[in-house]
């Protein structure tokens, strides 16, 4: 049974904020995550501070108080967690080699089923203060059945190639027919993966509730980083340029005492928010929200009204928030005073130790 102080943290690599209903998705539904959100606080402008998964892990690990267990399907996370003193268990589902026939048969479905089994076995004894489930999610196999995204394709749309491999492509000419078809296909397949994730995650959360006397356990669900779908020329992979499509992530925090949905619209850093939740302190929105510093890439800063990208070897870019959701309309030349002010604030903030960019491993 769950100790009253036990918590469950679920992080999902590649899950964009805009991919789920509470984050604005309208082309398809995510009923399980939406159901979870109805009794949670949704942080609508949560930002991953780095585009590298391993670095997010490094930022969270020092904030974990006491004993904890990491369940993950990513071998690259095991050593770092073990070194930090966590118990670990690798969830090994057979890697997908073809499109699945059913959501439960997908790689993410089988991984979450293993996670549910592991959680049930642990709960038969005594749960540690924290169980952290991290899954590769949208940066794993893309083996969702085509019917999960068939409703998004009209007769006049280009054919979407079915494959179990995630896309990884760059297009210099964003308006070319090839680029448009690649973006459309990736968006459809991504939607299918999200719908599979949603259904299987719902089963996991139901299992957790069943073995912990209903909603007795505080649970946080977060995207670890988003996924580029061609907004700035890159589809898949890791884009270190700090655009919104990869940095804006969902964060839903459920407290057993909460019976209604609440929405927080202040910018906040993902690892800072999770760290505050873990150590029981109040989650205080950060203004500014520094996302990353890198000698090879640059920095970015976001306030409630603006997002500034400061590339290392290019002019700064400024975007109006939240209106310009995908960083498409650079207004830096029209708002020079704002650019100078944000650059000053960015330069005044010392770089955090955890912002060492380029940590290797499977999670990067």
mmCIF file of C-alpha atoms in Angstrom:
data_model
loop_
_atom_site.group_PDB
_atom_site.id
_atom_site.type_symbol
_atom_site.label_atom_id
_atom_site.label_comp_id
_atom_site.label_asym_id
_atom_site.label_seq_id
_atom_site.Cartn_x
_atom_site.Cartn_y
_atom_site.Cartn_z
ATOM 1 C CA UNK A 1 0.000 0.000 0.000
ATOM 2 C CA UNK A 2 1.088 3.566 -0.517
ATOM 3 C CA UNK A 3 2.733 5.470 2.259
ATOM 4 C CA UNK A 4 0.892 8.817 2.673
ATOM 5 C CA UNK A 5 4.124 10.570 1.705
ATOM 6 C CA UNK A 6 4.778 8.488 -1.441
ATOM 7 C CA UNK A 7 4.728 10.257 -4.792
ATOM 8 C CA UNK A 8 4.725 9.167 -8.421
ATOM 9 C CA UNK A 9 6.549 11.189 -11.082
ATOM 10 C CA UNK A 10 6.000 10.267 -14.739
ATOM 11 C CA UNK A 11 8.192 11.897 -17.385
ATOM 12 C CA UNK A 12 7.649 11.258 -21.087
ATOM 13 C CA UNK A 13 10.313 12.156 -23.619
ATOM 14 C CA UNK A 14 9.140 13.957 -26.747
ATOM 15 C CA UNK A 15 5.695 15.003 -25.466
ATOM 16 C CA UNK A 16 4.874 18.538 -26.597
ATOM 17 C CA UNK A 17 2.488 20.721 -24.592
ATOM 18 C CA UNK A 18 0.300 21.266 -27.658
ATOM 19 C CA UNK A 19 -0.049 17.507 -28.186
ATOM 20 C CA UNK A 20 -2.690 16.992 -25.495
ATOM 21 C CA UNK A 21 -6.173 18.393 -25.062
ATOM 22 C CA UNK A 22 -5.433 20.549 -22.046
ATOM 23 C CA UNK A 23 -2.512 22.041 -23.987
ATOM 24 C CA UNK A 24 -4.641 22.975 -26.983
ATOM 25 C CA UNK A 25 -4.830 19.896 -29.226
ATOM 26 C CA UNK A 26 -8.070 19.959 -31.224
ATOM 27 C CA UNK A 27 -7.457 17.679 -34.227
ATOM 28 C CA UNK A 28 -7.641 14.572 -32.045
ATOM 29 C CA UNK A 29 -8.540 13.761 -28.452
ATOM 30 C CA UNK A 30 -6.486 12.636 -25.444
ATOM 31 C CA UNK A 31 -9.260 11.592 -23.050
ATOM 32 C CA UNK A 32 -7.089 9.903 -20.415
ATOM 33 C CA UNK A 33 -4.701 12.803 -19.931
ATOM 34 C CA UNK A 34 -7.634 15.202 -20.035
ATOM 35 C CA UNK A 35 -9.353 13.155 -17.340
ATOM 36 C CA UNK A 36 -6.218 13.273 -15.218
ATOM 37 C CA UNK A 37 -6.025 17.026 -15.776
ATOM 38 C CA UNK A 38 -9.517 17.600 -14.395
ATOM 39 C CA UNK A 39 -8.157 17.050 -10.889
ATOM 40 C CA UNK A 40 -4.744 18.593 -11.446
ATOM 41 C CA UNK A 41 -2.925 21.872 -11.793
ATOM 42 C CA UNK A 42 -1.893 22.382 -15.418
ATOM 43 C CA UNK A 43 1.172 24.572 -15.877
ATOM 44 C CA UNK A 44 0.398 25.970 -19.308
ATOM 45 C CA UNK A 45 3.749 27.660 -19.948
ATOM 46 C CA UNK A 46 6.206 25.143 -18.572
ATOM 47 C CA UNK A 47 9.545 25.159 -20.364
ATOM 48 C CA UNK A 48 12.226 22.475 -20.435
ATOM 49 C CA UNK A 49 15.434 24.295 -19.548
ATOM 50 C CA UNK A 50 17.497 22.279 -22.017
ATOM 51 C CA UNK A 51 16.798 20.293 -25.190
ATOM 52 C CA UNK A 52 18.932 17.396 -23.931
ATOM 53 C CA UNK A 53 17.093 14.690 -21.978
ATOM 54 C CA UNK A 54 20.148 13.596 -20.008
ATOM 55 C CA UNK A 55 20.611 17.145 -18.737
ATOM 56 C CA UNK A 56 17.005 17.357 -17.547
ATOM 57 C CA UNK A 57 17.692 14.161 -15.592
ATOM 58 C CA UNK A 58 20.845 15.744 -14.138
ATOM 59 C CA UNK A 59 18.845 18.801 -13.040
ATOM 60 C CA UNK A 60 16.151 16.759 -11.301
ATOM 61 C CA UNK A 61 18.318 14.177 -9.522
ATOM 62 C CA UNK A 62 19.814 16.572 -6.914
ATOM 63 C CA UNK A 63 16.300 17.713 -5.969
ATOM 64 C CA UNK A 64 15.094 14.239 -5.000
ATOM 65 C CA UNK A 65 14.821 13.987 -1.213
ATOM 66 C CA UNK A 66 15.335 10.615 0.454
ATOM 67 C CA UNK A 67 14.835 7.207 -1.105
ATOM 68 C CA UNK A 68 13.566 6.836 -4.639
ATOM 69 C CA UNK A 69 13.108 4.223 -7.342
ATOM 70 C CA UNK A 70 13.589 4.923 -11.046
ATOM 71 C CA UNK A 71 11.691 2.755 -13.527
ATOM 72 C CA UNK A 72 12.789 3.443 -17.100
ATOM 73 C CA UNK A 73 13.087 1.936 -20.554
ATOM 74 C CA UNK A 74 16.134 4.097 -21.304
ATOM 75 C CA UNK A 75 19.411 2.343 -20.375
ATOM 76 C CA UNK A 76 21.228 5.678 -20.570
ATOM 77 C CA UNK A 77 19.485 6.840 -17.405
ATOM 78 C CA UNK A 78 20.406 3.905 -15.189
ATOM 79 C CA UNK A 79 24.016 4.831 -14.375
ATOM 80 C CA UNK A 80 23.248 8.475 -13.579
ATOM 81 C CA UNK A 81 20.372 7.516 -11.272
ATOM 82 C CA UNK A 82 22.383 4.791 -9.552
ATOM 83 C CA UNK A 83 25.275 7.190 -8.967
ATOM 84 C CA UNK A 84 22.813 9.618 -7.381
ATOM 85 C CA UNK A 85 21.708 6.899 -4.951
ATOM 86 C CA UNK A 86 18.419 5.854 -6.526
ATOM 87 C CA UNK A 87 17.309 2.275 -6.847
ATOM 88 C CA UNK A 88 16.719 1.471 -10.503
ATOM 89 C CA UNK A 89 14.871 -1.029 -12.662
ATOM 90 C CA UNK A 90 15.146 -1.248 -16.444
ATOM 91 C CA UNK A 91 11.855 -1.886 -18.231
ATOM 92 C CA UNK A 92 12.865 -4.018 -21.201
ATOM 93 C CA UNK A 93 10.172 -4.346 -23.822
ATOM 94 C CA UNK A 94 11.103 -5.956 -27.127
ATOM 95 C CA UNK A 95 11.984 -3.230 -29.604
ATOM 96 C CA UNK A 96 9.431 -2.692 -32.330
ATOM 97 C CA UNK A 97 10.329 -3.957 -35.792
ATOM 98 C CA UNK A 98 6.983 -3.303 -37.480
ATOM 99 C CA UNK A 99 3.711 -1.423 -37.093
ATOM 100 C CA UNK A 100 1.635 -2.802 -34.213
ATOM 101 C CA UNK A 101 -1.864 -4.182 -34.723
ATOM 102 C CA UNK A 102 -3.208 -2.717 -31.466
ATOM 103 C CA UNK A 103 -2.143 0.145 -29.144
ATOM 104 C CA UNK A 104 -1.378 -2.298 -26.320
ATOM 105 C CA UNK A 105 1.051 -4.109 -28.642
ATOM 106 C CA UNK A 106 3.097 -1.008 -29.406
ATOM 107 C CA UNK A 107 6.479 -0.512 -27.806
ATOM 108 C CA UNK A 108 5.144 2.228 -25.521
ATOM 109 C CA UNK A 109 2.105 0.078 -24.693
ATOM 110 C CA UNK A 110 4.253 -2.875 -23.683
ATOM 111 C CA UNK A 111 6.605 -0.618 -21.711
ATOM 112 C CA UNK A 112 3.780 0.956 -19.726
ATOM 113 C CA UNK A 113 2.322 -2.496 -19.097
ATOM 114 C CA UNK A 114 5.668 -3.552 -17.617
ATOM 115 C CA UNK A 115 5.663 -0.369 -15.531
ATOM 116 C CA UNK A 116 2.178 -1.169 -14.193
ATOM 117 C CA UNK A 117 3.274 -4.697 -13.281
ATOM 118 C CA UNK A 118 6.392 -3.377 -11.548
ATOM 119 C CA UNK A 119 4.408 -0.788 -9.631
ATOM 120 C CA UNK A 120 1.909 -3.421 -8.463
ATOM 121 C CA UNK A 121 4.709 -5.671 -7.227
ATOM 122 C CA UNK A 122 6.355 -2.821 -5.360
ATOM 123 C CA UNK A 123 3.071 -1.738 -3.809
ATOM 124 C CA UNK A 124 2.602 -5.231 -2.387
ATOM 125 C CA UNK A 125 5.371 -4.281 0.033
ATOM 126 C CA UNK A 126 6.118 -0.681 0.868
ATOM 127 C CA UNK A 127 6.394 2.038 -1.739
ATOM 128 C CA UNK A 128 9.435 4.305 -1.468
ATOM 129 C CA UNK A 129 8.847 8.044 -0.977
ATOM 130 C CA UNK A 130 9.228 8.524 -4.722
ATOM 131 C CA UNK A 131 8.670 6.286 -7.721
ATOM 132 C CA UNK A 132 9.925 7.960 -10.892
ATOM 133 C CA UNK A 133 8.780 6.438 -14.169
ATOM 134 C CA UNK A 134 10.619 7.784 -17.180
ATOM 135 C CA UNK A 135 9.855 6.504 -20.681
ATOM 136 C CA UNK A 136 11.386 7.286 -24.056
ATOM 137 C CA UNK A 137 7.857 7.904 -25.285
ATOM 138 C CA UNK A 138 7.786 9.862 -28.540
ATOM 139 C CA UNK A 139 11.543 9.449 -28.939
ATOM 140 C CA UNK A 140 11.115 5.680 -29.055
ATOM 141 C CA UNK A 141 9.531 3.601 -31.802
ATOM 142 C CA UNK A 142 6.629 5.057 -33.807
ATOM 143 C CA UNK A 143 4.689 1.837 -34.297
ATOM 144 C CA UNK A 144 1.152 3.158 -33.719
ATOM 145 C CA UNK A 145 -1.481 1.454 -35.899
ATOM 146 C CA UNK A 146 -2.434 3.667 -38.890
ATOM 147 C CA UNK A 147 -6.051 3.778 -37.731
ATOM 148 C CA UNK A 148 -4.971 5.922 -34.771
ATOM 149 C CA UNK A 149 -4.360 8.828 -37.148
ATOM 150 C CA UNK A 150 -6.499 7.888 -40.170
ATOM 151 C CA UNK A 151 -9.158 10.479 -39.240
ATOM 152 C CA UNK A 152 -6.599 13.256 -39.787
ATOM 153 C CA UNK A 153 -6.091 12.377 -43.471
ATOM 154 C CA UNK A 154 -8.479 13.559 -46.184
ATOM 155 C CA UNK A 155 -8.689 12.230 -49.738
ATOM 156 C CA UNK A 156 -6.697 15.142 -51.151
ATOM 157 C CA UNK A 157 -3.914 14.853 -48.578
ATOM 158 C CA UNK A 158 -0.597 13.213 -49.441
ATOM 159 C CA UNK A 159 -0.116 9.582 -48.546
ATOM 160 C CA UNK A 160 1.405 8.996 -45.113
ATOM 161 C CA UNK A 161 4.099 6.356 -45.164
ATOM 162 C CA UNK A 162 3.607 3.806 -42.390
ATOM 163 C CA UNK A 163 6.803 2.934 -40.552
ATOM 164 C CA UNK A 164 7.853 1.980 -37.032
ATOM 165 C CA UNK A 165 10.792 4.399 -37.190
ATOM 166 C CA UNK A 166 10.427 7.991 -35.981
ATOM 167 C CA UNK A 167 11.146 10.700 -38.559
ATOM 168 C CA UNK A 168 14.473 12.494 -38.521
ATOM 169 C CA UNK A 169 14.803 14.976 -41.366
ATOM 170 C CA UNK A 170 15.882 18.546 -42.074
ATOM 171 C CA UNK A 171 14.474 20.690 -44.877
ATOM 172 C CA UNK A 172 16.128 23.922 -45.932
ATOM 173 C CA UNK A 173 13.188 24.991 -48.086
ATOM 174 C CA UNK A 174 10.236 24.911 -45.707
ATOM 175 C CA UNK A 175 7.763 25.667 -48.522
ATOM 176 C CA UNK A 176 8.870 22.883 -50.881
ATOM 177 C CA UNK A 177 6.411 20.109 -51.656
ATOM 178 C CA UNK A 178 8.773 17.574 -50.113
ATOM 179 C CA UNK A 179 9.003 19.530 -46.854
ATOM 180 C CA UNK A 180 5.229 20.049 -46.632
ATOM 181 C CA UNK A 181 4.549 16.352 -47.195
ATOM 182 C CA UNK A 182 7.165 15.385 -44.636
ATOM 183 C CA UNK A 183 5.683 17.750 -42.050
ATOM 184 C CA UNK A 184 2.157 16.488 -42.694
ATOM 185 C CA UNK A 185 3.176 12.855 -42.441
ATOM 186 C CA UNK A 186 5.178 13.429 -39.278
ATOM 187 C CA UNK A 187 2.320 15.368 -37.659
ATOM 188 C CA UNK A 188 -0.172 12.587 -38.427
ATOM 189 C CA UNK A 189 2.081 9.828 -37.151
ATOM 190 C CA UNK A 190 2.972 11.864 -34.067
ATOM 191 C CA UNK A 191 -0.738 12.236 -33.314
ATOM 192 C CA UNK A 192 -1.110 8.457 -33.563
ATOM 193 C CA UNK A 193 1.728 7.937 -31.105
ATOM 194 C CA UNK A 194 0.217 10.453 -28.673
ATOM 195 C CA UNK A 195 -3.161 8.711 -28.838
ATOM 196 C CA UNK A 196 -1.495 5.368 -28.117
ATOM 197 C CA UNK A 197 0.440 6.924 -25.238
ATOM 198 C CA UNK A 198 -2.735 8.476 -23.859
ATOM 199 C CA UNK A 199 -4.684 5.208 -23.873
ATOM 200 C CA UNK A 200 -1.880 3.164 -22.326
ATOM 201 C CA UNK A 201 -1.022 5.820 -19.765
ATOM 202 C CA UNK A 202 -4.665 5.828 -18.717
ATOM 203 C CA UNK A 203 -4.404 2.099 -18.006
ATOM 204 C CA UNK A 204 -1.282 2.662 -15.921
ATOM 205 C CA UNK A 205 -2.905 5.432 -13.879
ATOM 206 C CA UNK A 206 -5.950 3.237 -13.268
ATOM 207 C CA UNK A 207 -3.657 0.474 -12.024
ATOM 208 C CA UNK A 208 -1.852 2.911 -9.711
ATOM 209 C CA UNK A 209 -5.171 4.094 -8.306
ATOM 210 C CA UNK A 210 -6.309 0.494 -7.776
ATOM 211 C CA UNK A 211 -3.272 -0.473 -5.695
ATOM 212 C CA UNK A 212 -3.043 2.776 -3.725
ATOM 213 C CA UNK A 213 -6.627 3.092 -2.486
ATOM 214 C CA UNK A 214 -7.920 5.364 -5.191
ATOM 215 C CA UNK A 215 -6.373 8.801 -5.584
ATOM 216 C CA UNK A 216 -4.297 8.634 -2.399
ATOM 217 C CA UNK A 217 -0.969 9.319 -4.105
ATOM 218 C CA UNK A 218 0.231 12.661 -5.459
ATOM 219 C CA UNK A 219 1.122 12.187 -9.121
ATOM 220 C CA UNK A 220 2.924 14.476 -11.586
ATOM 221 C CA UNK A 221 2.928 13.858 -15.342
ATOM 222 C CA UNK A 222 5.300 15.864 -17.523
ATOM 223 C CA UNK A 223 6.780 15.954 -20.972
ATOM 224 C CA UNK A 224 10.555 15.893 -20.621
ATOM 225 C CA UNK A 225 11.040 17.892 -23.826
ATOM 226 C CA UNK A 226 8.952 18.430 -26.920
ATOM 227 C CA UNK A 227 9.428 17.156 -30.450
ATOM 228 C CA UNK A 228 10.225 19.224 -33.559
ATOM 229 C CA UNK A 229 7.709 18.684 -36.346
ATOM 230 C CA UNK A 230 9.153 20.988 -38.974
ATOM 231 C CA UNK A 231 8.174 24.414 -37.634
ATOM 232 C CA UNK A 232 11.768 25.575 -38.146
ATOM 233 C CA UNK A 233 12.993 23.069 -40.691
ATOM 234 C CA UNK A 234 13.764 20.106 -38.441
ATOM 235 C CA UNK A 235 11.601 17.023 -37.979
ATOM 236 C CA UNK A 236 12.601 14.745 -35.134
ATOM 237 C CA UNK A 237 15.973 14.399 -33.514
ATOM 238 C CA UNK A 238 17.352 16.923 -31.034
ATOM 239 C CA UNK A 239 17.139 20.573 -32.053
ATOM 240 C CA UNK A 240 19.457 22.615 -29.800
ATOM 241 C CA UNK A 241 18.225 25.976 -31.112
ATOM 242 C CA UNK A 242 15.691 26.400 -28.282
ATOM 243 C CA UNK A 243 12.540 26.933 -30.304
ATOM 244 C CA UNK A 244 9.185 26.493 -28.605
ATOM 245 C CA UNK A 245 8.231 23.228 -30.324
ATOM 246 C CA UNK A 246 10.923 21.388 -28.363
ATOM 247 C CA UNK A 247 11.027 23.424 -25.143
ATOM 248 C CA UNK A 248 7.322 23.893 -24.335
ATOM 249 C CA UNK A 249 6.132 20.829 -22.409
ATOM 250 C CA UNK A 250 3.043 19.780 -20.451
ATOM 251 C CA UNK A 251 3.181 19.594 -16.666
ATOM 252 C CA UNK A 252 0.172 18.245 -14.759
ATOM 253 C CA UNK A 253 0.383 17.895 -10.977
ATOM 254 C CA UNK A 254 -2.355 16.010 -9.152
ATOM 255 C CA UNK A 255 -2.855 16.502 -5.431
ATOM 256 C CA UNK A 256 -5.278 14.024 -3.758
ATOM 257 C CA UNK A 257 -6.935 16.915 -1.941
ATOM 258 C CA UNK A 258 -7.722 18.684 -5.224
ATOM 259 C CA UNK A 259 -11.130 18.046 -6.733
ATOM 260 C CA UNK A 260 -11.107 20.568 -9.577
ATOM 261 C CA UNK A 261 -8.957 21.659 -12.484
ATOM 262 C CA UNK A 262 -6.671 24.647 -12.047
ATOM 263 C CA UNK A 263 -4.546 26.386 -14.656
ATOM 264 C CA UNK A 264 -1.295 28.273 -14.083
ATOM 265 C CA UNK A 265 -0.196 30.558 -16.935
ATOM 266 C CA UNK A 266 3.126 31.859 -15.603
ATOM 267 C CA UNK A 267 6.361 30.732 -17.284
ATOM 268 C CA UNK A 268 8.175 28.151 -15.181
ATOM 269 C CA UNK A 269 11.151 25.868 -15.674
ATOM 270 C CA UNK A 270 10.378 22.157 -15.803
ATOM 271 C CA UNK A 271 13.096 20.856 -13.498
ATOM 272 C CA UNK A 272 12.606 23.728 -11.051
ATOM 273 C CA UNK A 273 8.874 23.003 -10.856
ATOM 274 C CA UNK A 274 9.417 19.263 -10.408
ATOM 275 C CA UNK A 275 12.142 19.882 -7.829
ATOM 276 C CA UNK A 276 9.877 22.160 -5.799
ATOM 277 C CA UNK A 277 7.082 19.579 -5.939
ATOM 278 C CA UNK A 278 9.449 16.833 -4.810
ATOM 279 C CA UNK A 279 10.814 18.693 -1.810
ATOM 280 C CA UNK A 280 7.408 19.990 -0.798
ATOM 281 C CA UNK A 281 8.119 23.686 -1.342
ATOM 282 C CA UNK A 282 5.782 26.028 -3.150
ATOM 283 C CA UNK A 283 6.131 26.015 -6.922
ATOM 284 C CA UNK A 284 7.006 29.609 -7.700
ATOM 285 C CA UNK A 285 6.879 30.737 -11.319
ATOM 286 C CA UNK A 286 10.228 31.975 -12.594
ATOM 287 C CA UNK A 287 10.434 35.285 -14.412
ATOM 288 C CA UNK A 288 12.582 35.216 -16.410
ATOM 289 C CA UNK A 289 12.698 31.549 -17.289
ATOM 290 C CA UNK A 290 16.193 30.727 -18.546
ATOM 291 C CA UNK A 291 16.111 27.734 -20.822
ATOM 292 C CA UNK A 292 19.695 27.043 -21.823
ATOM 293 C CA UNK A 293 23.208 28.383 -22.150
ATOM 294 C CA UNK A 294 25.629 26.835 -24.612
ATOM 295 C CA UNK A 295 28.873 28.120 -26.148
ATOM 296 C CA UNK A 296 27.911 26.405 -29.380
ATOM 297 C CA UNK A 297 24.242 27.382 -29.535
ATOM 298 C CA UNK A 298 23.269 30.321 -27.341
ATOM 299 C CA UNK A 299 20.620 31.134 -24.765
ATOM 300 C CA UNK A 300 16.921 31.823 -24.504
ATOM 301 C CA UNK A 301 14.718 33.583 -22.012
ATOM 302 C CA UNK A 302 10.942 33.701 -21.660
ATOM 303 C CA UNK A 303 8.698 36.025 -19.676
ATOM 304 C CA UNK A 304 4.887 36.138 -19.666
ATOM 305 C CA UNK A 305 4.987 38.524 -22.648
ATOM 306 C CA UNK A 306 8.151 37.710 -24.599
ATOM 307 C CA UNK A 307 10.513 35.006 -25.727
ATOM 308 C CA UNK A 308 14.049 35.995 -26.674
ATOM 309 C CA UNK A 309 16.472 33.681 -28.460
ATOM 310 C CA UNK A 310 20.076 34.809 -28.285
ATOM 311 C CA UNK A 311 22.061 32.602 -30.700
ATOM 312 C CA UNK A 312 25.802 32.521 -30.195
ATOM 313 C CA UNK A 313 26.664 33.725 -33.700
ATOM 314 C CA UNK A 314 23.530 35.445 -34.933
ATOM 315 C CA UNK A 315 21.262 38.350 -34.110
ATOM 316 C CA UNK A 316 18.779 37.888 -31.250
ATOM 317 C CA UNK A 317 15.189 36.981 -32.118
ATOM 318 C CA UNK A 318 12.141 38.216 -30.220
ATOM 319 C CA UNK A 319 8.653 36.693 -30.216
ATOM 320 C CA UNK A 320 5.422 37.902 -28.649
ATOM 321 C CA UNK A 321 3.972 35.454 -26.145
ATOM 322 C CA UNK A 322 1.626 33.744 -25.872
ATOM 323 C CA UNK A 323 0.230 34.920 -29.247
ATOM 324 C CA UNK A 324 3.140 33.712 -31.403
ATOM 325 C CA UNK A 325 2.995 30.130 -30.243
ATOM 326 C CA UNK A 326 5.537 28.678 -32.691
ATOM 327 C CA UNK A 327 8.116 31.504 -32.827
ATOM 328 C CA UNK A 328 7.321 32.463 -36.404
ATOM 329 C CA UNK A 329 7.175 36.282 -36.318
ATOM 330 C CA UNK A 330 10.484 37.784 -35.204
ATOM 331 C CA UNK A 331 9.802 41.337 -33.955
ATOM 332 C CA UNK A 332 13.306 42.106 -32.661
ATOM 333 C CA UNK A 333 13.820 45.006 -35.078
ATOM 334 C CA UNK A 334 10.523 46.552 -34.000
ATOM 335 C CA UNK A 335 11.168 46.261 -30.257
ATOM 336 C CA UNK A 336 14.830 47.065 -29.784
ATOM 337 C CA UNK A 337 14.378 48.373 -26.243
ATOM 338 C CA UNK A 338 12.726 45.104 -25.217
ATOM 339 C CA UNK A 339 15.533 43.110 -26.802
ATOM 340 C CA UNK A 340 18.170 45.115 -24.904
ATOM 341 C CA UNK A 341 16.262 44.746 -21.652
ATOM 342 C CA UNK A 342 15.896 40.978 -21.995
ATOM 343 C CA UNK A 343 19.519 40.561 -23.059
ATOM 344 C CA UNK A 344 20.551 42.472 -19.964
ATOM 345 C CA UNK A 345 18.453 40.228 -17.748
ATOM 346 C CA UNK A 346 19.795 37.144 -19.484
ATOM 347 C CA UNK A 347 23.392 38.250 -19.022
ATOM 348 C CA UNK A 348 22.762 39.130 -15.367
ATOM 349 C CA UNK A 349 21.749 35.578 -14.521
ATOM 350 C CA UNK A 350 24.758 33.316 -13.818
ATOM 351 C CA UNK A 351 24.690 30.055 -15.792
ATOM 352 C CA UNK A 352 23.570 27.080 -13.697
ATOM 353 C CA UNK A 353 25.940 24.152 -13.182
ATOM 354 C CA UNK A 354 23.441 21.817 -14.759
ATOM 355 C CA UNK A 355 23.491 23.692 -18.067
ATOM 356 C CA UNK A 356 26.614 21.926 -19.343
ATOM 357 C CA UNK A 357 25.448 21.154 -22.847
ATOM 358 C CA UNK A 358 26.408 18.018 -24.692
ATOM 359 C CA UNK A 359 26.309 15.285 -22.036
ATOM 360 C CA UNK A 360 26.491 12.048 -23.977
ATOM 361 C CA UNK A 361 24.547 8.828 -23.650
ATOM 362 C CA UNK A 362 21.401 7.329 -25.009
ATOM 363 C CA UNK A 363 19.262 10.066 -23.486
ATOM 364 C CA UNK A 364 20.853 13.034 -25.176
#
